[in-house]
């Protein structure tokens, strides 16, 4: 028996070591970006790369206030507005997609129609197409409707592209619920609205959290639609980052690293707040009771 426990312990340590190595490999690029954000321009371009250096906050200051090449005076970069745009557009569109997707997923799960799988597949096909395939007709529609450069235009577009993902993911969570509990609630006089909000939604909160995080990450990193369909006042951070590349002084890797570091904070914060729900959501339904 003791030998068996020792073998289990060795296997556990081996699994932990492999997981740690793989995790380090995946996280190292992020670690290096964060490290570069605190380097001067000379340290960022040093060969061989410097692991030990004197940190500076100059890059973070340059994100929001940058010296003009011609006048030498400090000027605002509007990056604060771009961060607000990214947060507002991403959270609003994902929230709307989650609301619509949850209602649709409940209907598909509890009231399947004839050809239910066909309808679900048609919904999913809208997410299969690469953005570059549909950008031209969408751009023309935005110009004709006056939505180009507006908040609600890009929000509605992101919502439309996130709804298929939300419908499919949330439907899988509804399918894992026991319908007998809902039937018992209906027999006790509960309305359909009460069954949905009081019995179904509380049981899939973890799944909704996982869907929200995944949808937020997809929207947060989107570039093509934001590049072509937003205006100066509605520009997001990925588009603003692309505009910082090049220039008369070349690529400022420390500045780009500082922007990326700040850009990662909201996602890390949301994931940290929802980590317990997220873990339950991604494993929802894997263990049958």
Tab-separated table of C-alpha atoms in Angstrom:
chain	number	residue	atom	x	y	z
A	1	UNK	CA	0.000	0.000	0.000
A	2	UNK	CA	2.816	2.407	0.902
A	3	UNK	CA	4.511	1.669	-2.422
A	4	UNK	CA	1.275	2.442	-4.246
A	5	UNK	CA	0.981	5.815	-2.493
A	6	UNK	CA	4.618	6.617	-3.355
A	7	UNK	CA	3.936	5.878	-7.024
A	8	UNK	CA	0.849	8.091	-6.945
A	9	UNK	CA	2.891	10.824	-5.272
A	10	UNK	CA	5.622	10.615	-7.907
A	11	UNK	CA	3.044	10.753	-10.706
A	12	UNK	CA	1.464	13.788	-9.063
A	13	UNK	CA	4.802	15.591	-8.775
A	14	UNK	CA	5.604	14.732	-12.389
A	15	UNK	CA	2.264	16.133	-13.571
A	16	UNK	CA	2.808	19.290	-11.522
A	17	UNK	CA	6.299	19.768	-12.971
A	18	UNK	CA	5.095	19.342	-16.557
A	19	UNK	CA	2.191	21.733	-15.956
A	20	UNK	CA	4.544	24.305	-14.449
A	21	UNK	CA	6.949	24.102	-17.385
A	22	UNK	CA	4.156	24.412	-19.968
A	23	UNK	CA	2.598	27.290	-18.021
A	24	UNK	CA	5.936	29.092	-17.859
A	25	UNK	CA	6.462	28.685	-21.606
A	26	UNK	CA	3.033	30.122	-22.374
A	27	UNK	CA	3.337	32.988	-19.883
A	28	UNK	CA	6.924	33.965	-20.689
A	29	UNK	CA	6.012	36.247	-23.675
A	30	UNK	CA	3.535	38.110	-21.446
A	31	UNK	CA	6.164	38.345	-18.712
A	32	UNK	CA	8.693	39.746	-21.180
A	33	UNK	CA	6.227	42.345	-22.459
A	34	UNK	CA	5.520	43.514	-18.904
A	35	UNK	CA	9.263	43.590	-18.226
A	36	UNK	CA	9.912	45.645	-21.377
A	37	UNK	CA	7.293	48.190	-20.291
A	38	UNK	CA	9.588	49.210	-17.421
A	39	UNK	CA	12.739	49.488	-19.564
A	40	UNK	CA	14.250	52.525	-21.172
A	41	UNK	CA	14.583	52.590	-24.946
A	42	UNK	CA	18.261	51.632	-24.658
A	43	UNK	CA	17.552	48.696	-22.336
A	44	UNK	CA	14.690	47.471	-24.534
A	45	UNK	CA	17.008	47.284	-27.568
A	46	UNK	CA	20.020	45.914	-25.695
A	47	UNK	CA	21.785	42.832	-27.095
A	48	UNK	CA	21.854	40.442	-25.321
A	49	UNK	CA	18.497	41.241	-23.648
A	50	UNK	CA	18.731	42.608	-20.123
A	51	UNK	CA	16.954	40.742	-17.363
A	52	UNK	CA	18.235	43.062	-14.626
A	53	UNK	CA	17.928	46.819	-15.154
A	54	UNK	CA	16.821	50.030	-13.469
A	55	UNK	CA	13.017	50.212	-13.919
A	56	UNK	CA	11.342	53.386	-15.118
A	57	UNK	CA	7.742	54.596	-15.450
A	58	UNK	CA	8.534	56.832	-18.402
A	59	UNK	CA	6.804	54.530	-20.879
A	60	UNK	CA	3.557	54.542	-18.895
A	61	UNK	CA	3.656	58.322	-18.744
A	62	UNK	CA	4.234	58.451	-22.499
A	63	UNK	CA	1.084	56.395	-23.051
A	64	UNK	CA	-1.085	59.341	-21.996
A	65	UNK	CA	1.286	62.313	-22.408
A	66	UNK	CA	3.941	62.434	-25.101
A	67	UNK	CA	6.447	65.128	-26.042
A	68	UNK	CA	5.936	66.651	-29.468
A	69	UNK	CA	8.831	66.157	-31.915
A	70	UNK	CA	8.487	69.690	-33.329
A	71	UNK	CA	7.721	71.817	-30.241
A	72	UNK	CA	9.047	69.572	-27.474
A	73	UNK	CA	6.008	70.287	-25.286
A	74	UNK	CA	3.994	67.527	-23.603
A	75	UNK	CA	0.734	66.742	-25.379
A	76	UNK	CA	-2.176	64.447	-24.493
A	77	UNK	CA	-2.403	61.327	-26.665
A	78	UNK	CA	-6.156	60.620	-26.214
A	79	UNK	CA	-5.200	57.107	-25.086
A	80	UNK	CA	-7.489	57.514	-22.072
A	81	UNK	CA	-10.418	57.967	-24.467
A	82	UNK	CA	-9.366	54.882	-26.421
A	83	UNK	CA	-9.246	52.778	-23.252
A	84	UNK	CA	-12.730	54.019	-22.341
A	85	UNK	CA	-13.941	53.147	-25.840
A	86	UNK	CA	-12.548	49.612	-25.611
A	87	UNK	CA	-14.114	49.029	-22.187
A	88	UNK	CA	-17.486	50.551	-23.092
A	89	UNK	CA	-17.807	48.859	-26.489
A	90	UNK	CA	-16.582	45.429	-25.344
A	91	UNK	CA	-18.618	45.190	-22.132
A	92	UNK	CA	-21.796	46.592	-23.694
A	93	UNK	CA	-21.713	44.377	-26.792
A	94	UNK	CA	-20.862	41.208	-24.858
A	95	UNK	CA	-23.556	41.989	-22.283
A	96	UNK	CA	-26.191	42.464	-24.993
A	97	UNK	CA	-25.066	39.306	-26.798
A	98	UNK	CA	-25.248	37.340	-23.552
A	99	UNK	CA	-28.798	38.535	-22.815
A	100	UNK	CA	-30.098	37.760	-26.318
A	101	UNK	CA	-28.095	34.538	-26.546
A	102	UNK	CA	-29.376	33.269	-23.186
A	103	UNK	CA	-33.010	33.816	-24.162
A	104	UNK	CA	-32.480	32.150	-27.531
A	105	UNK	CA	-30.515	29.266	-25.989
A	106	UNK	CA	-33.311	28.593	-23.480
A	107	UNK	CA	-35.854	28.500	-26.302
A	108	UNK	CA	-33.721	26.118	-28.396
A	109	UNK	CA	-33.095	23.880	-25.388
A	110	UNK	CA	-36.585	23.709	-23.890
A	111	UNK	CA	-38.821	24.290	-26.935
A	112	UNK	CA	-37.015	22.676	-29.891
A	113	UNK	CA	-38.564	23.244	-33.293
A	114	UNK	CA	-38.639	20.913	-36.253
A	115	UNK	CA	-35.203	21.236	-37.801
A	116	UNK	CA	-33.753	22.622	-34.560
A	117	UNK	CA	-30.228	21.482	-35.418
A	118	UNK	CA	-30.474	23.133	-38.832
A	119	UNK	CA	-31.387	26.482	-37.291
A	120	UNK	CA	-28.520	26.199	-34.834
A	121	UNK	CA	-26.120	25.412	-37.649
A	122	UNK	CA	-27.338	28.421	-39.650
A	123	UNK	CA	-26.731	30.623	-36.604
A	124	UNK	CA	-23.236	29.203	-36.227
A	125	UNK	CA	-22.337	29.801	-39.883
A	126	UNK	CA	-22.418	33.558	-39.255
A	127	UNK	CA	-19.464	33.034	-36.909
A	128	UNK	CA	-17.583	30.766	-39.311
A	129	UNK	CA	-16.922	33.455	-41.902
A	130	UNK	CA	-13.683	35.417	-41.465
A	131	UNK	CA	-14.224	39.152	-40.908
A	132	UNK	CA	-12.335	40.001	-44.101
A	133	UNK	CA	-15.056	38.205	-46.125
A	134	UNK	CA	-17.920	40.385	-44.854
A	135	UNK	CA	-16.140	43.675	-44.202
A	136	UNK	CA	-16.990	45.256	-47.594
A	137	UNK	CA	-20.803	44.826	-47.434
A	138	UNK	CA	-20.808	45.769	-43.753
A	139	UNK	CA	-18.758	48.872	-44.513
A	140	UNK	CA	-21.231	49.894	-47.241
A	141	UNK	CA	-24.204	49.299	-44.930
A	142	UNK	CA	-22.572	51.394	-42.212
A	143	UNK	CA	-22.001	54.266	-44.635
A	144	UNK	CA	-25.568	54.188	-45.983
A	145	UNK	CA	-27.146	53.922	-42.518
A	146	UNK	CA	-24.924	56.555	-40.917
A	147	UNK	CA	-23.561	54.126	-38.307
A	148	UNK	CA	-19.940	54.481	-39.429
A	149	UNK	CA	-17.827	56.002	-36.688
A	150	UNK	CA	-20.567	55.712	-34.029
A	151	UNK	CA	-20.562	53.796	-30.766
A	152	UNK	CA	-23.809	51.962	-31.427
A	153	UNK	CA	-22.733	50.873	-34.895
A	154	UNK	CA	-19.696	48.937	-33.697
A	155	UNK	CA	-21.571	47.742	-30.574
A	156	UNK	CA	-24.416	46.276	-32.657
A	157	UNK	CA	-21.900	44.633	-34.994
A	158	UNK	CA	-19.962	43.009	-32.157
A	159	UNK	CA	-23.250	41.947	-30.566
A	160	UNK	CA	-24.357	40.262	-33.786
A	161	UNK	CA	-21.075	38.371	-34.091
A	162	UNK	CA	-21.100	37.297	-30.425
A	163	UNK	CA	-24.699	36.039	-30.366
A	164	UNK	CA	-23.973	32.711	-32.185
A	165	UNK	CA	-21.154	31.954	-29.754
A	166	UNK	CA	-23.417	32.782	-26.788
A	167	UNK	CA	-26.346	30.725	-28.108
A	168	UNK	CA	-24.292	27.585	-28.642
A	169	UNK	CA	-22.378	27.792	-25.383
A	170	UNK	CA	-25.322	28.702	-23.134
A	171	UNK	CA	-27.558	26.088	-24.781
A	172	UNK	CA	-25.087	23.399	-23.747
A	173	UNK	CA	-25.446	24.573	-20.132
A	174	UNK	CA	-29.252	24.518	-20.309
A	175	UNK	CA	-29.130	21.008	-21.776
A	176	UNK	CA	-27.246	19.787	-18.697
A	177	UNK	CA	-30.009	20.913	-16.303
A	178	UNK	CA	-32.606	18.478	-15.016
A	179	UNK	CA	-35.963	19.407	-16.596
A	180	UNK	CA	-37.851	17.465	-13.901
A	181	UNK	CA	-37.151	20.266	-11.418
A	182	UNK	CA	-38.673	22.787	-13.813
A	183	UNK	CA	-41.710	20.562	-14.368
A	184	UNK	CA	-42.190	20.256	-10.607
A	185	UNK	CA	-42.059	24.046	-10.284
A	186	UNK	CA	-44.684	24.427	-13.009
A	187	UNK	CA	-46.938	21.920	-11.244
A	188	UNK	CA	-46.655	24.053	-8.103
A	189	UNK	CA	-47.963	27.040	-10.047
A	190	UNK	CA	-44.725	28.742	-11.072
A	191	UNK	CA	-44.966	30.816	-14.217
A	192	UNK	CA	-42.587	30.304	-17.121
A	193	UNK	CA	-40.838	33.558	-16.268
A	194	UNK	CA	-40.282	32.421	-12.681
A	195	UNK	CA	-38.987	29.032	-13.819
A	196	UNK	CA	-36.498	30.761	-16.091
A	197	UNK	CA	-35.221	33.400	-13.662
A	198	UNK	CA	-35.565	31.572	-10.323
A	199	UNK	CA	-34.657	28.018	-11.267
A	200	UNK	CA	-32.659	27.935	-14.503
A	201	UNK	CA	-30.519	31.072	-14.395
A	202	UNK	CA	-29.116	30.500	-10.854
A	203	UNK	CA	-27.958	27.032	-11.902
A	204	UNK	CA	-26.001	28.234	-14.935
A	205	UNK	CA	-24.395	31.378	-13.487
A	206	UNK	CA	-20.995	29.718	-13.804
A	207	UNK	CA	-21.670	28.980	-17.465
A	208	UNK	CA	-22.840	32.544	-18.090
A	209	UNK	CA	-19.649	33.840	-16.476
A	210	UNK	CA	-17.509	31.610	-18.698
A	211	UNK	CA	-19.431	32.727	-21.784
A	212	UNK	CA	-19.008	36.376	-20.791
A	213	UNK	CA	-15.251	36.034	-20.313
A	214	UNK	CA	-14.699	34.192	-23.602
A	215	UNK	CA	-16.850	36.675	-25.513
A	216	UNK	CA	-15.073	39.585	-23.832
A	217	UNK	CA	-11.657	38.284	-24.861
A	218	UNK	CA	-12.772	37.846	-28.489
A	219	UNK	CA	-14.233	41.354	-28.625
A	220	UNK	CA	-11.405	42.966	-26.657
A	221	UNK	CA	-8.781	41.844	-29.172
A	222	UNK	CA	-10.769	42.526	-32.370
A	223	UNK	CA	-8.916	44.754	-34.830
A	224	UNK	CA	-10.281	44.731	-38.401
A	225	UNK	CA	-13.822	45.973	-37.728
A	226	UNK	CA	-12.519	48.545	-35.256
A	227	UNK	CA	-9.970	49.777	-37.789
A	228	UNK	CA	-12.454	50.319	-40.636
A	229	UNK	CA	-15.729	51.108	-38.853
A	230	UNK	CA	-14.758	53.375	-35.949
A	231	UNK	CA	-13.972	57.076	-36.059
A	232	UNK	CA	-11.506	59.293	-34.273
A	233	UNK	CA	-13.763	59.577	-31.212
A	234	UNK	CA	-14.727	55.887	-31.118
A	235	UNK	CA	-11.324	54.343	-31.852
A	236	UNK	CA	-10.294	51.396	-29.660
A	237	UNK	CA	-6.906	50.567	-28.162
A	238	UNK	CA	-5.821	47.946	-30.773
A	239	UNK	CA	-6.290	50.542	-33.528
A	240	UNK	CA	-4.476	53.186	-31.481
A	241	UNK	CA	-1.593	50.766	-30.900
A	242	UNK	CA	-1.208	50.223	-34.643
A	243	UNK	CA	-0.910	53.993	-35.126
A	244	UNK	CA	2.023	54.140	-32.702
A	245	UNK	CA	4.135	51.831	-34.888
A	246	UNK	CA	6.850	53.380	-37.004
A	247	UNK	CA	7.192	57.140	-37.233
A	248	UNK	CA	10.275	59.299	-37.472
A	249	UNK	CA	11.990	57.704	-34.485
A	250	UNK	CA	11.185	54.073	-35.316
A	251	UNK	CA	9.324	51.571	-33.184
A	252	UNK	CA	9.279	52.404	-29.481
A	253	UNK	CA	9.051	48.923	-28.001
A	254	UNK	CA	8.898	50.204	-24.436
A	255	UNK	CA	5.870	52.356	-25.269
A	256	UNK	CA	4.118	49.489	-27.058
A	257	UNK	CA	4.834	47.182	-24.132
A	258	UNK	CA	3.376	49.734	-21.708
A	259	UNK	CA	0.182	50.006	-23.775
A	260	UNK	CA	-0.125	46.207	-23.945
A	261	UNK	CA	0.458	45.919	-20.195
A	262	UNK	CA	-2.318	48.409	-19.462
A	263	UNK	CA	-4.498	46.719	-22.066
A	264	UNK	CA	-4.171	43.376	-20.241
A	265	UNK	CA	-5.276	44.726	-16.864
A	266	UNK	CA	-9.082	44.811	-17.464
A	267	UNK	CA	-9.098	41.223	-18.780
A	268	UNK	CA	-6.976	40.005	-15.879
A	269	UNK	CA	-9.226	41.874	-13.442
A	270	UNK	CA	-12.457	40.411	-14.834
A	271	UNK	CA	-10.972	36.920	-15.000
A	272	UNK	CA	-9.738	37.224	-11.408
A	273	UNK	CA	-13.164	38.326	-10.161
A	274	UNK	CA	-14.917	35.484	-11.988
A	275	UNK	CA	-12.246	32.821	-11.546
A	276	UNK	CA	-14.371	30.561	-9.339
A	277	UNK	CA	-17.379	30.832	-11.631
A	278	UNK	CA	-15.128	30.461	-14.674
A	279	UNK	CA	-13.626	27.205	-13.394
A	280	UNK	CA	-17.074	25.800	-12.709
A	281	UNK	CA	-18.331	27.033	-16.069
A	282	UNK	CA	-15.671	25.378	-18.218
A	283	UNK	CA	-16.172	22.071	-16.361
A	284	UNK	CA	-19.977	22.295	-16.257
A	285	UNK	CA	-21.566	18.990	-17.237
A	286	UNK	CA	-18.306	17.013	-17.351
A	287	UNK	CA	-19.308	14.984	-14.279
A	288	UNK	CA	-22.645	13.213	-14.458
A	289	UNK	CA	-24.574	12.921	-11.241
